[in-house]
PDB file of C-alpha atoms in Angstrom:
ATOM      1  CA  MET A  29       0.805  -9.945  11.951  1.00  0.00           C
ATOM      2  CA  PRO A  30      -1.378 -10.094   8.856  1.00  0.00           C
ATOM      3  CA  LEU A  31      -2.746  -7.170   6.906  1.00  0.00           C
ATOM      4  CA  PHE A  32      -6.500  -7.113   6.487  1.00  0.00           C
ATOM      5  CA  ASP A  33      -8.908  -4.982   4.465  1.00  0.00           C
ATOM      6  CA  TYR A  34     -11.884  -3.636   6.396  1.00  0.00           C
ATOM      7  CA  HIS A  35     -15.077  -1.781   5.694  1.00  0.00           C
ATOM      8  CA  CYS A  36     -16.394   0.438   8.529  1.00  0.00           C
ATOM      9  CA  LYS A  37     -20.169   0.174   8.844  1.00  0.00           C
ATOM     10  CA  ALA A  38     -20.356   3.393  10.868  1.00  0.00           C
ATOM     11  CA  CYS A  39     -18.630   5.824   8.495  1.00  0.00           C
ATOM     12  CA  ASN A  40     -18.562   3.740   5.274  1.00  0.00           C
ATOM     13  CA  THR A  41     -14.758   3.926   4.971  1.00  0.00           C
ATOM     14  CA  GLU A  42     -12.567   1.192   3.530  1.00  0.00           C
ATOM     15  CA  PHE A  43      -9.043   0.782   4.830  1.00  0.00           C
ATOM     16  CA  GLU A  44      -6.175  -1.657   5.348  1.00  0.00           C
ATOM     17  CA  LEU A  45      -4.945  -2.501   8.824  1.00  0.00           C
ATOM     18  CA  LEU A  46      -2.137  -4.541  10.354  1.00  0.00           C
ATOM     19  CA  VAL A  47      -3.785  -6.532  13.118  1.00  0.00           C
ATOM     20  CA  ARG A  48      -2.337  -8.608  15.950  1.00  0.00           C
ATOM     21  CA  SER A  49      -4.343 -11.551  17.138  1.00  0.00           C
ATOM     22  CA  THR A  50      -4.802 -10.031  20.599  1.00  0.00           C
ATOM     23  CA  THR A  51      -6.175  -6.647  19.479  1.00  0.00           C
ATOM     24  CA  VAL A  52      -9.617  -5.533  18.361  1.00  0.00           C
ATOM     25  CA  PRO A  53      -9.377  -3.519  15.161  1.00  0.00           C
ATOM     26  CA  THR A  54     -10.906  -0.024  15.099  1.00  0.00           C
ATOM     27  CA  CYS A  55     -11.627   2.356  12.269  1.00  0.00           C
ATOM     28  CA  PRO A  56      -8.833   4.981  11.922  1.00  0.00           C
ATOM     29  CA  HIS A  57     -11.400   7.621  10.900  1.00  0.00           C
ATOM     30  CA  CYS A  58     -14.190   7.252  13.500  1.00  0.00           C
ATOM     31  CA  ALA A  59     -12.741   4.705  15.979  1.00  0.00           C
ATOM     32  CA  SER A  60     -15.737   2.393  15.526  1.00  0.00           C
ATOM     33  CA  THR A  61     -15.334  -1.341  16.059  1.00  0.00           C
ATOM     34  CA  GLU A  62     -18.254  -2.169  13.760  1.00  0.00           C
ATOM     35  CA  LEU A  63     -16.010  -3.460  10.982  1.00  0.00           C
ATOM     36  CA  GLU A  64     -16.539  -5.918   8.223  1.00  0.00           C
ATOM     37  CA  LYS A  65     -13.507  -7.867   7.004  1.00  0.00           C
ATOM     38  CA  CYS A  66     -13.202  -7.680   3.212  1.00  0.00           C
ATOM     39  CA  VAL A  67     -11.554  -9.986   0.735  1.00  0.00           C
ATOM     40  CA  SER A  68      -8.221  -8.449  -0.347  1.00  0.00           C
ATOM     41  CA  ARG A  69      -7.320  -8.326  -3.993  1.00  0.00           C
ATOM     42  CA  ILE A  70      -4.039  -9.891  -5.035  1.00  0.00           C
ATOM     43  CA  ALA A  71      -1.834  -9.066  -7.977  1.00  0.00           C
ATOM     44  CA  PRO A  72      -1.962 -11.693 -10.734  1.00  0.00           C
ATOM     45  CA  ALA A  73       1.207 -13.681 -11.290  1.00  0.00           C
ATOM     46  CA  GLY A  74       3.588 -11.962 -13.679  1.00  0.00           C
ATOM     47  CA  LYS A  75       2.087  -8.510 -13.130  1.00  0.00           C
ATOM     48  CA  ILE A  76       3.739  -7.651  -9.824  1.00  0.00           C
ATOM     49  CA  GLU A  77       6.860  -6.149 -11.439  1.00  0.00           C
ATOM     50  CA  ALA A  78       4.733  -4.011 -13.795  1.00  0.00           C
ATOM     51  CA  ILE A  79       2.637  -2.775 -10.849  1.00  0.00           C
ATOM     52  CA  ARG A  80       5.766  -1.955  -8.824  1.00  0.00           C
ATOM     53  CA  MET A  81       7.239  -0.002 -11.779  1.00  0.00           C
ATOM     54  CA  ALA A  82       3.990   1.887 -12.303  1.00  0.00           C
ATOM     55  CA  HIS A  83       4.037   2.943  -8.677  1.00  0.00           C
ATOM     56  CA  ARG A  84       7.700   4.097  -9.047  1.00  0.00           C
ATOM     57  CA  ARG A  85       6.777   6.218 -12.072  1.00  0.00           C
ATOM     58  CA  VAL A  86       3.941   7.883 -10.113  1.00  0.00           C
ATOM     59  CA  ALA A  87       6.231   8.538  -7.156  1.00  0.00           C
ATOM     60  CA  HIS A  88       8.880  10.020  -9.489  1.00  0.00           C
ATOM     61  CA  ALA A  89       6.273  12.286 -11.159  1.00  0.00           C
ATOM     62  CA  GLN A  90       5.224  13.507  -7.713  1.00  0.00           C
ATOM     63  CA  GLY A  91       8.847  14.349  -6.797  1.00  0.00           C
ATOM     64  CA  HIS A  92       9.431  11.599  -4.227  1.00  0.00           C
ATOM     65  CA  PHE A  93      12.766  10.624  -5.833  1.00  0.00           C
ATOM     66  CA  ASN A  94      14.258  14.125  -5.745  1.00  0.00           C
ATOM     67  CA  HIS A  95      16.684  13.212  -2.978  1.00  0.00           C
ATOM     68  CA  TYR A  96      18.316  10.577  -5.260  1.00  0.00           C
ATOM     69  CA  SER A  97      21.009  11.453  -7.804  1.00  0.00           C
ATOM     70  CA  GLN A  98      20.034  11.514 -11.475  1.00  0.00           C
ATOM     71  CA  ALA A  99      21.874   8.227 -12.026  1.00  0.00           C
ATOM     72  CA  ASP A 100      20.037   6.551  -9.109  1.00  0.00           C
ATOM     73  CA  GLN A 101      16.698   7.911 -10.333  1.00  0.00           C
ATOM     74  CA  ALA A 102      17.330   6.366 -13.751  1.00  0.00           C
ATOM     75  CA  LYS A 103      18.152   3.018 -12.120  1.00  0.00           C
ATOM     76  CA  LEU A 104      14.961   3.098 -10.061  1.00  0.00           C
ATOM     77  CA  LEU A 105      12.882   3.808 -13.132  1.00  0.00           C
ATOM     78  CA  LYS A 106      14.529   0.899 -14.994  1.00  0.00           C
ATOM     79  CA  GLY A 107      13.705  -1.471 -12.162  1.00  0.00           C
ATOM     80  CA  LYS A 108      17.187  -1.831 -10.733  1.00  0.00           C
ATOM     81  CA  ARG A 109      18.070  -1.567  -7.073  1.00  0.00           C
ATOM     82  CA  VAL A 110      19.950   1.519  -5.921  1.00  0.00           C
TER      83      VAL A 110
END
């Protein structure tokens, strides 16, 4: 099941959707089927780790790692698996 990026012509919303080959995709905001498939951006080679770490820093700043111990939080922010 591939992930696709769509643009809804009815409500002008852009979203990502996991679509099976047997289903017709609909907009999660207005339920319209008037969708335009967009070209997805990919991360350039060598940048994926930096992007992942940037997302972890944002999640940590927002308090999403509070259920981890201090030691585990430090490991996550250094890029190690917990």
